[in-house]
Amino acid sequence: MTSTETSSLVLHGKGRASARLRDGVVLLEADGVRRRIPVAAIERVDVHGARVRRLTVVLTGDEPVAYHLRCRSAPAVHEFAQAVRRALPVRDADEPRPNGTELVTEKPLERAAPNRIRQLRWGLGGGYVLVLVLLLVTDAGVVPGVLWAVAPGPIAAGGLGVYGGWQLFREAWVLRTRGITVEGRLQRSHFYNGVEQYTYAYVDSHGVRRERTGSDGGAERVEITYDPADPETTKVGRRTAGQLVFGAVLILLAGAVLLAGVAFVVMGMAALVI
């Protein structure tokens, strides 16, 4: 294989992310950015993560940077990784590597809102208004109409709360059971929405330089715990008990609110049918 290698494979990831190999360049579209990564800037390609569906492209350099793509199909990830590996230039062990980050170019992507999501929202909104009108014009009663009218509030709030609580609980549990703790050094800080954000750089167990940005920290050096199967899951410090408890409580409270909203919907529909 040469540096002009092209593959017909298209790797699709979460959130409409994708990766292609064209003329010796990996085209990676993720997080609203299209990156052109020449194979000369790639040190290696790894496949790991939950169910082995995560592609990691590690760049060359003294402190290599890595790009990730979480995919839907494990076989597709392996096939794409093999295609990129075959396209990589053959290097001697002591051959100097270029700084991969200097060879990568980025361009923001402009995407329209997905039509299917827009249609689903219009459909749900139209159905909700139709049922509300039917409850008001029939003899179903005032109470079912009021319950139906307020139901979206607790359903939305409860659903978001349950999702947020589950994310907190899951992240804390993963870091508690398989997290690796390393030392991070403060790189920079900035304010976002009135809250100071700190960016720490650290090197994982594979020697890849990574960064972590969040409101936690402030010291020049801190301990950072990360998930080796999903390096984007990180926290400052090692303690996770408080986050576990907070996530569980949030799930319980938000779950009660969500069930109340669902009960309002059921009562409104029952009044309409009966």
Short mmCIF file of N, CA and C in Angstrom, two decimals, residues 131 135 143-145 147-149 151-152 155 258-274:
data_model
loop_
_atom_site.label_atom_id
_atom_site.label_comp_id
_atom_site.label_asym_id
_atom_site.label_seq_id
_atom_site.Cartn_x
_atom_site.Cartn_y
_atom_site.Cartn_z
N VAL A 131 -55.04 16.15 21.06
CA VAL A 131 -55.67 15.53 22.24
C VAL A 131 -56.15 16.60 23.21
N LEU A 135 -59.98 17.06 24.53
CA LEU A 135 -60.36 17.07 25.95
C LEU A 135 -61.15 18.31 26.32
N VAL A 143 -60.45 18.51 34.94
CA VAL A 143 -59.24 17.94 35.55
C VAL A 143 -58.40 17.17 34.54
N PRO A 144 -58.96 16.27 33.72
CA PRO A 144 -58.12 15.58 32.73
C PRO A 144 -57.44 16.53 31.75
N GLY A 145 -58.18 17.59 31.37
CA GLY A 145 -57.59 18.56 30.45
C GLY A 145 -56.41 19.29 31.08
N LEU A 147 -54.53 18.15 33.59
CA LEU A 147 -53.43 17.19 33.75
C LEU A 147 -52.70 16.98 32.43
N TRP A 148 -53.45 16.86 31.33
CA TRP A 148 -52.81 16.68 30.03
C TRP A 148 -51.98 17.91 29.64
N ALA A 149 -52.50 19.10 29.99
CA ALA A 149 -51.80 20.33 29.62
C ALA A 149 -50.47 20.48 30.35
N ALA A 151 -48.71 17.91 31.68
CA ALA A 151 -47.91 16.68 31.64
C ALA A 151 -46.54 16.85 30.99
N PRO A 152 -46.39 17.62 29.89
CA PRO A 152 -45.06 17.74 29.28
C PRO A 152 -43.99 18.29 30.22
N ILE A 155 -42.73 15.44 32.55
CA ILE A 155 -42.10 14.40 31.72
C ILE A 155 -40.73 14.85 31.24
N LEU A 258 -40.98 11.98 36.66
CA LEU A 258 -41.30 11.41 35.35
C LEU A 258 -42.54 10.52 35.42
N LEU A 259 -42.64 9.70 36.44
CA LEU A 259 -43.80 8.82 36.59
C LEU A 259 -45.07 9.63 36.80
N ALA A 260 -44.95 10.76 37.53
CA ALA A 260 -46.12 11.61 37.72
C ALA A 260 -46.59 12.17 36.39
N GLY A 261 -45.65 12.62 35.54
CA GLY A 261 -46.03 13.12 34.22
C GLY A 261 -46.68 12.04 33.37
N VAL A 262 -46.15 10.83 33.41
CA VAL A 262 -46.76 9.72 32.66
C VAL A 262 -48.15 9.42 33.18
N ALA A 263 -48.32 9.49 34.51
CA ALA A 263 -49.64 9.26 35.09
C ALA A 263 -50.64 10.31 34.61
N PHE A 264 -50.21 11.57 34.49
CA PHE A 264 -51.08 12.63 33.97
C PHE A 264 -51.53 12.30 32.54
N VAL A 265 -50.60 11.81 31.73
CA VAL A 265 -50.93 11.45 30.34
C VAL A 265 -51.95 10.31 30.31
N VAL A 266 -51.73 9.30 31.14
CA VAL A 266 -52.63 8.14 31.17
C VAL A 266 -54.02 8.57 31.60
N MET A 267 -54.10 9.43 32.61
CA MET A 267 -55.41 9.88 33.09
C MET A 267 -56.13 10.70 32.02
N GLY A 268 -55.38 11.54 31.30
CA GLY A 268 -56.00 12.32 30.24
C GLY A 268 -56.51 11.43 29.11
N MET A 269 -55.73 10.46 28.69
CA MET A 269 -56.14 9.56 27.62
C MET A 269 -57.31 8.70 28.06
N ALA A 270 -57.27 8.25 29.33
CA ALA A 270 -58.38 7.42 29.83
C ALA A 270 -59.69 8.20 29.82
N ALA A 271 -59.61 9.47 30.24
CA ALA A 271 -60.83 10.30 30.24
C ALA A 271 -61.36 10.51 28.82
N LEU A 272 -60.48 10.60 27.86
CA LEU A 272 -60.89 10.81 26.47
C LEU A 272 -61.51 9.54 25.88
N VAL A 273 -60.93 8.39 26.22
CA VAL A 273 -61.45 7.12 25.69
C VAL A 273 -62.76 6.76 26.35
N ILE A 274 -62.80 6.94 27.66
CA ILE A 274 -64.03 6.57 28.40
C ILE A 274 -65.13 7.59 28.14
#
